[in-house]
């Protein structure tokens, strides 16, 4: 064991850091894009009925194909990894944002308008806060999936914990597989805990059960 | 790409989802009946889901060797969450009034579970199974790394020799598979929901 | 009622398909020789050759099953679930037996040493060398070769800091000596970057100019496609990787009845295949000639017929 760590210890730490950065930057970008898109779509449900199914089909393309093809066009770059991960991470958040917004009681929106709120204020002060629990459960799902997908970065020479897993599988080294898998699982659990904490912090007290 | 590979892919998905149903539904029921077990069960299936698919298969391979069984068990572990969670949620969300009524007419706990609560939870359970199937179709691609065969091997090989045509074809088959299952099962799900609400109206 | 029906249907399906599943696990027939296919054309071609020859010259049928990664395939041979696989003495030494070229005693060849060890540890052994040497080789595309005037790996030392090196994951593990870190130390190469990339994307990365230097298998047809030039291993860093059939030692006894001549049949391939012939065959299956790709089976048949082994 100690021999293993002296051989791979530094590499494991670097891989964890790379993996973490990929996940956090992709999920953060996906979150912003998904919220904006979700708000726009909730104004145009007829568009949503077309766009959401198309995006969900896109979601079924295996990551290995997507990152492989993107690699051929965009090369061995951080941006290839982050773009691929972001695109995959958008959908669960977008879908939940849309569903959350559409489900807001129209009476409440009317009430807000009645108080003299502008459209933007209604979204910001009434609709989004009410949809928040659903949006956050989408965010949590995206985060967990992205931790898993980020292993694909190793395919295109961009490191991540996937590097340890692939090396382990190809060289018949079980310890190496676990050295990639365990930190990844812990990272997923840790990040989804963080998402819960953020949710608790931003959710208006009246909405907490 | 041969029909054989498509069949293999479908069989991998079929057996894993079958296992998921056989184990996942009872686990959801246990989580519903025994509040003490709930936390542990839900946590464990959630953690299973957090392990990257490739790593999960790699770890199972450590114990079972590279084989289709490895892929099937990996897919099974990976698709447990939606089925367990939906079974549990479906049972919890059964209208308390209905539960009370069933109690009122003297049904036992077991009878209530099988005759009232599970049938009412069925659409949600079914939707969990649908999610499990669609996810498994995609995750089964990783099977190629651990000797599972299936469409993953074609996809991987076509990337290796940069055969874009074959890559497109095999990806298309995969998408059609996922979307097809999703479509058919969502229709059935709607039918189920309609029937349930229809019945409760009479 | 409906539930009962659903249950019956499920049960019936389970019963119907269970034999299909369990059939996958039974390799004990004494008239079927089982091979798990390899992930690369070279292995697939050799496996097809074995199938053609064995089915021609013995009463056995050969079943080539789905591909798996080489270590996995080796485990199946050790377990007796598979009977043989195409392999290499260098792979057997480092990847399967977890030994190292420095473990080979003075005066003994790697091939002899590894055979002795494999028989002792795992009851497996290599048949005669096929003639191919699918060793690792350091290679670079033509424009890099021209630009930096490269001929040998030693020539890289001067210019390495301007070049990006990338290769597949198993070249980067810390165990074993024919790996990245020992190599850069041995030849004193200080590459600008040393990256791990999936083997399936390596050639695309070279074509797009993202990667300047890589490590390849000497007999890979894709080398020809990517116009890679192999640099001479002038200080003999890489061990040989002689291709050979790797068998479970029990198979000759197991098939004695149906195929008393099995070993002779398999040994017909010994010394038959040169590196150039293998490059041509893998090129034909992976890249294709005039856009027409061939199959491993067709290449194997053509080759054996040309050698007069297949009638």
PDB file of N, CA, C and O in Angstrom, chain B residues 8 11 14-15 18 66-68 72 114-115 119 144-145 147-149 153 156-157 159-162 195, chain C residues 2-3 10 13-14 17 20-21 24 39-40 44 66-68 72 76 198-201 204 220 222 286:
ATOM      1  N   UNK B   8     -27.143  -8.395 -28.332  1.00  0.00           N
ATOM      2  CA  UNK B   8     -26.368  -8.448 -27.092  1.00  0.00           C
ATOM      3  C   UNK B   8     -26.650  -7.227 -26.238  1.00  0.00           C
ATOM      4  O   UNK B   8     -26.902  -7.326 -25.041  1.00  0.00           O
ATOM      5  N   UNK B  11     -29.999  -7.482 -24.726  1.00  0.00           N
ATOM      6  CA  UNK B  11     -30.040  -8.492 -23.667  1.00  0.00           C
ATOM      7  C   UNK B  11     -29.386  -7.976 -22.392  1.00  0.00           C
ATOM      8  O   UNK B  11     -29.881  -8.208 -21.289  1.00  0.00           O
ATOM      9  N   UNK B  14     -31.836  -5.735 -20.891  1.00  0.00           N
ATOM     10  CA  UNK B  14     -33.003  -6.470 -20.417  1.00  0.00           C
ATOM     11  C   UNK B  14     -32.728  -7.169 -19.082  1.00  0.00           C
ATOM     12  O   UNK B  14     -33.479  -7.025 -18.117  1.00  0.00           O
ATOM     13  N   UNK B  15     -31.628  -7.901 -19.029  1.00  0.00           N
ATOM     14  CA  UNK B  15     -31.348  -8.658 -17.807  1.00  0.00           C
ATOM     15  C   UNK B  15     -31.048  -7.742 -16.623  1.00  0.00           C
ATOM     16  O   UNK B  15     -31.453  -8.009 -15.494  1.00  0.00           O
ATOM     17  N   UNK B  18     -34.281  -6.303 -15.465  1.00  0.00           N
ATOM     18  CA  UNK B  18     -35.045  -7.356 -14.789  1.00  0.00           C
ATOM     19  C   UNK B  18     -34.568  -7.505 -13.342  1.00  0.00           C
ATOM     20  O   UNK B  18     -35.365  -7.529 -12.391  1.00  0.00           O
ATOM     21  N   UNK B  66     -13.911 -10.361 -16.232  1.00  0.00           N
ATOM     22  CA  UNK B  66     -14.543  -9.656 -17.336  1.00  0.00           C
ATOM     23  C   UNK B  66     -15.551 -10.574 -18.009  1.00  0.00           C
ATOM     24  O   UNK B  66     -15.217 -11.668 -18.425  1.00  0.00           O
ATOM     25  N   UNK B  67     -16.766 -10.138 -18.069  1.00  0.00           N
ATOM     26  CA  UNK B  67     -17.801 -11.043 -18.513  1.00  0.00           C
ATOM     27  C   UNK B  67     -19.063 -10.229 -18.728  1.00  0.00           C
ATOM     28  O   UNK B  67     -19.141  -9.083 -18.324  1.00  0.00           O
ATOM     29  N   UNK B  68     -20.026 -10.865 -19.357  1.00  0.00           N
ATOM     30  CA  UNK B  68     -21.312 -10.172 -19.476  1.00  0.00           C
ATOM     31  C   UNK B  68     -21.941  -9.976 -18.107  1.00  0.00           C
ATOM     32  O   UNK B  68     -22.616  -8.990 -17.869  1.00  0.00           O
ATOM     33  N   UNK B  72     -23.846  -6.735 -16.627  1.00  0.00           N
ATOM     34  CA  UNK B  72     -25.240  -6.784 -16.174  1.00  0.00           C
ATOM     35  C   UNK B  72     -25.347  -6.298 -14.737  1.00  0.00           C
ATOM     36  O   UNK B  72     -26.199  -5.476 -14.399  1.00  0.00           O
ATOM     37  N   UNK B 114     -50.605  -4.803  -1.076  1.00  0.00           N
ATOM     38  CA  UNK B 114     -50.679  -5.425  -2.391  1.00  0.00           C
ATOM     39  C   UNK B 114     -51.912  -5.028  -3.189  1.00  0.00           C
ATOM     40  O   UNK B 114     -51.865  -4.960  -4.412  1.00  0.00           O
ATOM     41  N   UNK B 115     -53.018  -4.798  -2.488  1.00  0.00           N
ATOM     42  CA  UNK B 115     -54.264  -4.541  -3.213  1.00  0.00           C
ATOM     43  C   UNK B 115     -54.533  -3.056  -3.420  1.00  0.00           C
ATOM     44  O   UNK B 115     -55.247  -2.679  -4.340  1.00  0.00           O
ATOM     45  N   UNK B 119     -50.710  -1.053  -6.329  1.00  0.00           N
ATOM     46  CA  UNK B 119     -51.353  -0.722  -7.608  1.00  0.00           C
ATOM     47  C   UNK B 119     -51.418   0.784  -7.856  1.00  0.00           C
ATOM     48  O   UNK B 119     -51.225   1.235  -8.981  1.00  0.00           O
ATOM     49  N   UNK B 144     -18.061  -2.493 -23.344  1.00  0.00           N
ATOM     50  CA  UNK B 144     -17.010  -2.934 -24.256  1.00  0.00           C
ATOM     51  C   UNK B 144     -15.657  -3.003 -23.560  1.00  0.00           C
ATOM     52  O   UNK B 144     -14.799  -3.788 -23.937  1.00  0.00           O
ATOM     53  N   UNK B 145     -15.474  -2.192 -22.517  1.00  0.00           N
ATOM     54  CA  UNK B 145     -14.179  -2.182 -21.837  1.00  0.00           C
ATOM     55  C   UNK B 145     -13.971  -3.417 -20.970  1.00  0.00           C
ATOM     56  O   UNK B 145     -12.872  -3.752 -20.619  1.00  0.00           O
ATOM     57  N   UNK B 147     -15.468  -6.564 -21.548  1.00  0.00           N
ATOM     58  CA  UNK B 147     -15.849  -7.833 -22.163  1.00  0.00           C
ATOM     59  C   UNK B 147     -17.328  -8.055 -22.303  1.00  0.00           C
ATOM     60  O   UNK B 147     -17.787  -9.186 -22.368  1.00  0.00           O
ATOM     61  N   UNK B 148     -18.104  -6.971 -22.351  1.00  0.00           N
ATOM     62  CA  UNK B 148     -19.546  -7.147 -22.445  1.00  0.00           C
ATOM     63  C   UNK B 148     -20.069  -7.220 -23.864  1.00  0.00           C
ATOM     64  O   UNK B 148     -21.199  -7.620 -24.093  1.00  0.00           O
ATOM     65  N   UNK B 149     -19.225  -6.843 -24.830  1.00  0.00           N
ATOM     66  CA  UNK B 149     -19.719  -6.800 -26.196  1.00  0.00           C
ATOM     67  C   UNK B 149     -20.760  -5.712 -26.350  1.00  0.00           C
ATOM     68  O   UNK B 149     -20.716  -4.704 -25.671  1.00  0.00           O
ATOM     69  N   UNK B 153     -18.628  -1.918 -28.407  1.00  0.00           N
ATOM     70  CA  UNK B 153     -17.430  -2.344 -29.146  1.00  0.00           C
ATOM     71  C   UNK B 153     -17.376  -1.718 -30.532  1.00  0.00           C
ATOM     72  O   UNK B 153     -16.312  -1.344 -30.994  1.00  0.00           O
ATOM     73  N   UNK B 156     -16.514   2.046 -30.109  1.00  0.00           N
ATOM     74  CA  UNK B 156     -15.131   2.218 -29.723  1.00  0.00           C
ATOM     75  C   UNK B 156     -14.207   1.966 -30.916  1.00  0.00           C
ATOM     76  O   UNK B 156     -13.299   2.732 -31.199  1.00  0.00           O
ATOM     77  N   UNK B 157     -14.471   0.886 -31.638  1.00  0.00           N
ATOM     78  CA  UNK B 157     -13.645   0.539 -32.791  1.00  0.00           C
ATOM     79  C   UNK B 157     -13.744   1.615 -33.875  1.00  0.00           C
ATOM     80  O   UNK B 157     -12.749   1.971 -34.491  1.00  0.00           O
ATOM     81  N   UNK B 159     -14.324   4.753 -33.484  1.00  0.00           N
ATOM     82  CA  UNK B 159     -13.554   5.931 -33.079  1.00  0.00           C
ATOM     83  C   UNK B 159     -12.074   5.669 -33.348  1.00  0.00           C
ATOM     84  O   UNK B 159     -11.357   6.502 -33.868  1.00  0.00           O
ATOM     85  N   UNK B 160     -11.645   4.449 -33.042  1.00  0.00           N
ATOM     86  CA  UNK B 160     -10.226   4.113 -33.189  1.00  0.00           C
ATOM     87  C   UNK B 160      -9.760   4.241 -34.634  1.00  0.00           C
ATOM     88  O   UNK B 160      -8.695   4.773 -34.900  1.00  0.00           O
ATOM     89  N   UNK B 161     -10.540   3.742 -35.549  1.00  0.00           N
ATOM     90  CA  UNK B 161     -10.088   3.811 -36.938  1.00  0.00           C
ATOM     91  C   UNK B 161     -10.703   5.016 -37.648  1.00  0.00           C
ATOM     92  O   UNK B 161     -10.667   5.107 -38.861  1.00  0.00           O
ATOM     93  N   UNK B 162     -11.238   5.962 -36.869  1.00  0.00           N
ATOM     94  CA  UNK B 162     -11.881   7.179 -37.393  1.00  0.00           C
ATOM     95  C   UNK B 162     -12.867   6.874 -38.513  1.00  0.00           C
ATOM     96  O   UNK B 162     -12.856   7.523 -39.555  1.00  0.00           O
ATOM     97  N   UNK B 195     -56.063   5.360 -16.552  1.00  0.00           N
ATOM     98  CA  UNK B 195     -56.899   4.315 -15.984  1.00  0.00           C
ATOM     99  C   UNK B 195     -57.120   4.543 -14.495  1.00  0.00           C
ATOM    100  O   UNK B 195     -58.221   4.439 -13.996  1.00  0.00           O
TER     101      UNK B 195
ATOM    102  N   UNK C   2     -54.837  -8.950 -13.489  1.00  0.00           N
ATOM    103  CA  UNK C   2     -53.901  -8.400 -14.453  1.00  0.00           C
ATOM    104  C   UNK C   2     -52.461  -8.537 -13.962  1.00  0.00           C
ATOM    105  O   UNK C   2     -51.546  -8.839 -14.716  1.00  0.00           O
ATOM    106  N   UNK C   3     -52.318  -8.337 -12.652  1.00  0.00           N
ATOM    107  CA  UNK C   3     -50.991  -8.431 -12.073  1.00  0.00           C
ATOM    108  C   UNK C   3     -50.438  -9.840 -12.233  1.00  0.00           C
ATOM    109  O   UNK C   3     -49.285 -10.050 -12.546  1.00  0.00           O
ATOM    110  N   UNK C  10     -43.623 -12.235 -17.143  1.00  0.00           N
ATOM    111  CA  UNK C  10     -42.247 -11.986 -16.727  1.00  0.00           C
ATOM    112  C   UNK C  10     -41.520 -13.281 -16.424  1.00  0.00           C
ATOM    113  O   UNK C  10     -40.394 -13.498 -16.838  1.00  0.00           O
ATOM    114  N   UNK C  13     -40.700 -15.144 -19.520  1.00  0.00           N
ATOM    115  CA  UNK C  13     -39.562 -14.547 -20.212  1.00  0.00           C
ATOM    116  C   UNK C  13     -38.259 -14.958 -19.542  1.00  0.00           C
ATOM    117  O   UNK C  13     -37.288 -15.295 -20.193  1.00  0.00           O
ATOM    118  N   UNK C  14     -38.301 -14.935 -18.219  1.00  0.00           N
ATOM    119  CA  UNK C  14     -37.111 -15.289 -17.451  1.00  0.00           C
ATOM    120  C   UNK C  14     -36.677 -16.713 -17.777  1.00  0.00           C
ATOM    121  O   UNK C  14     -35.511 -16.993 -18.033  1.00  0.00           O
ATOM    122  N   UNK C  17     -35.273 -17.005 -21.425  1.00  0.00           N
ATOM    123  CA  UNK C  17     -33.971 -16.437 -21.772  1.00  0.00           C
ATOM    124  C   UNK C  17     -32.839 -16.912 -20.890  1.00  0.00           C
ATOM    125  O   UNK C  17     -31.693 -16.741 -21.232  1.00  0.00           O
ATOM    126  N   UNK C  20     -30.199 -18.883 -22.599  1.00  0.00           N
ATOM    127  CA  UNK C  20     -29.354 -18.073 -23.464  1.00  0.00           C
ATOM    128  C   UNK C  20     -28.186 -17.503 -22.671  1.00  0.00           C
ATOM    129  O   UNK C  20     -27.041 -17.524 -23.088  1.00  0.00           O
ATOM    130  N   UNK C  21     -28.520 -17.030 -21.470  1.00  0.00           N
ATOM    131  CA  UNK C  21     -27.502 -16.405 -20.638  1.00  0.00           C
ATOM    132  C   UNK C  21     -26.494 -17.422 -20.139  1.00  0.00           C
ATOM    133  O   UNK C  21     -25.294 -17.223 -20.202  1.00  0.00           O
ATOM    134  N   UNK C  24     -23.765 -18.720 -22.344  1.00  0.00           N
ATOM    135  CA  UNK C  24     -22.568 -17.914 -22.516  1.00  0.00           C
ATOM    136  C   UNK C  24     -21.434 -18.405 -21.618  1.00  0.00           C
ATOM    137  O   UNK C  24     -20.272 -18.191 -21.890  1.00  0.00           O
ATOM    138  N   UNK C  39      -8.998  -6.792 -29.118  1.00  0.00           N
ATOM    139  CA  UNK C  39      -9.579  -5.504 -29.498  1.00  0.00           C
ATOM    140  C   UNK C  39      -8.936  -4.926 -30.751  1.00  0.00           C
ATOM    141  O   UNK C  39      -9.415  -3.945 -31.296  1.00  0.00           O
ATOM    142  N   UNK C  40      -7.840  -5.521 -31.203  1.00  0.00           N
ATOM    143  CA  UNK C  40      -7.173  -4.958 -32.365  1.00  0.00           C
ATOM    144  C   UNK C  40      -7.101  -5.960 -33.494  1.00  0.00           C
ATOM    145  O   UNK C  40      -7.137  -7.168 -33.292  1.00  0.00           O
ATOM    146  N   UNK C  44      -7.293 -10.167 -34.030  1.00  0.00           N
ATOM    147  CA  UNK C  44      -8.455 -10.756 -34.705  1.00  0.00           C
ATOM    148  C   UNK C  44      -8.040 -11.582 -35.912  1.00  0.00           C
ATOM    149  O   UNK C  44      -8.598 -12.637 -36.172  1.00  0.00           O
ATOM    150  N   UNK C  66     -16.886 -12.637 -28.046  1.00  0.00           N
ATOM    151  CA  UNK C  66     -16.698 -11.187 -27.996  1.00  0.00           C
ATOM    152  C   UNK C  66     -15.325 -10.793 -27.506  1.00  0.00           C
ATOM    153  O   UNK C  66     -14.724 -11.451 -26.674  1.00  0.00           O
ATOM    154  N   UNK C  67     -14.914  -9.644 -27.977  1.00  0.00           N
ATOM    155  CA  UNK C  67     -13.594  -9.160 -27.615  1.00  0.00           C
ATOM    156  C   UNK C  67     -13.534  -8.779 -26.137  1.00  0.00           C
ATOM    157  O   UNK C  67     -14.537  -8.452 -25.517  1.00  0.00           O
ATOM    158  N   UNK C  68     -12.362  -8.846 -25.592  1.00  0.00           N
ATOM    159  CA  UNK C  68     -12.128  -8.251 -24.283  1.00  0.00           C
ATOM    160  C   UNK C  68     -10.684  -7.768 -24.190  1.00  0.00           C
ATOM    161  O   UNK C  68      -9.852  -8.104 -25.007  1.00  0.00           O
ATOM    162  N   UNK C  72      -7.924  -9.444 -19.396  1.00  0.00           N
ATOM    163  CA  UNK C  72      -9.148 -10.179 -19.154  1.00  0.00           C
ATOM    164  C   UNK C  72      -9.133 -11.496 -19.907  1.00  0.00           C
ATOM    165  O   UNK C  72      -9.456 -12.564 -19.378  1.00  0.00           O
ATOM    166  N   UNK C  76      -9.110 -15.580 -18.604  1.00  0.00           N
ATOM    167  CA  UNK C  76     -10.024 -16.624 -19.067  1.00  0.00           C
ATOM    168  C   UNK C  76      -9.249 -17.868 -19.503  1.00  0.00           C
ATOM    169  O   UNK C  76      -9.697 -18.990 -19.296  1.00  0.00           O
ATOM    170  N   UNK C 198      -6.576   8.302 -24.947  1.00  0.00           N
ATOM    171  CA  UNK C 198      -7.142   7.002 -25.280  1.00  0.00           C
ATOM    172  C   UNK C 198      -6.570   6.534 -26.607  1.00  0.00           C
ATOM    173  O   UNK C 198      -6.435   7.308 -27.551  1.00  0.00           O
ATOM    174  N   UNK C 199      -6.264   5.245 -26.669  1.00  0.00           N
ATOM    175  CA  UNK C 199      -5.619   4.719 -27.866  1.00  0.00           C
ATOM    176  C   UNK C 199      -6.490   4.931 -29.100  1.00  0.00           C
ATOM    177  O   UNK C 199      -6.000   5.112 -30.204  1.00  0.00           O
ATOM    178  N   UNK C 200      -7.818   4.989 -28.884  1.00  0.00           N
ATOM    179  CA  UNK C 200      -8.705   5.148 -30.033  1.00  0.00           C
ATOM    180  C   UNK C 200      -8.600   6.546 -30.636  1.00  0.00           C
ATOM    181  O   UNK C 200      -8.971   6.771 -31.767  1.00  0.00           O
ATOM    182  N   UNK C 201      -8.108   7.502 -29.856  1.00  0.00           N
ATOM    183  CA  UNK C 201      -8.033   8.866 -30.371  1.00  0.00           C
ATOM    184  C   UNK C 201      -6.603   9.294 -30.696  1.00  0.00           C
ATOM    185  O   UNK C 201      -6.366  10.389 -31.165  1.00  0.00           O
ATOM    186  N   UNK C 204      -5.984  10.275 -34.381  1.00  0.00           N
ATOM    187  CA  UNK C 204      -6.626  11.552 -34.728  1.00  0.00           C
ATOM    188  C   UNK C 204      -5.812  12.706 -34.193  1.00  0.00           C
ATOM    189  O   UNK C 204      -5.650  13.734 -34.849  1.00  0.00           O
ATOM    190  N   UNK C 220       1.201  -2.011 -36.317  1.00  0.00           N
ATOM    191  CA  UNK C 220      -0.129  -1.426 -36.471  1.00  0.00           C
ATOM    192  C   UNK C 220      -0.289  -0.788 -37.852  1.00  0.00           C
ATOM    193  O   UNK C 220       0.487   0.093 -38.229  1.00  0.00           O
ATOM    194  N   UNK C 222      -2.300   1.279 -38.804  1.00  0.00           N
ATOM    195  CA  UNK C 222      -2.614   2.702 -38.740  1.00  0.00           C
ATOM    196  C   UNK C 222      -1.350   3.573 -38.818  1.00  0.00           C
ATOM    197  O   UNK C 222      -1.419   4.732 -39.178  1.00  0.00           O
ATOM    198  N   UNK C 286      -8.166  -2.145 -41.154  1.00  0.00           N
ATOM    199  CA  UNK C 286      -8.471  -0.905 -40.420  1.00  0.00           C
ATOM    200  C   UNK C 286      -8.691   0.291 -41.336  1.00  0.00           C
ATOM    201  O   UNK C 286      -9.562   1.114 -41.095  1.00  0.00           O
TER     202      UNK C 286
END
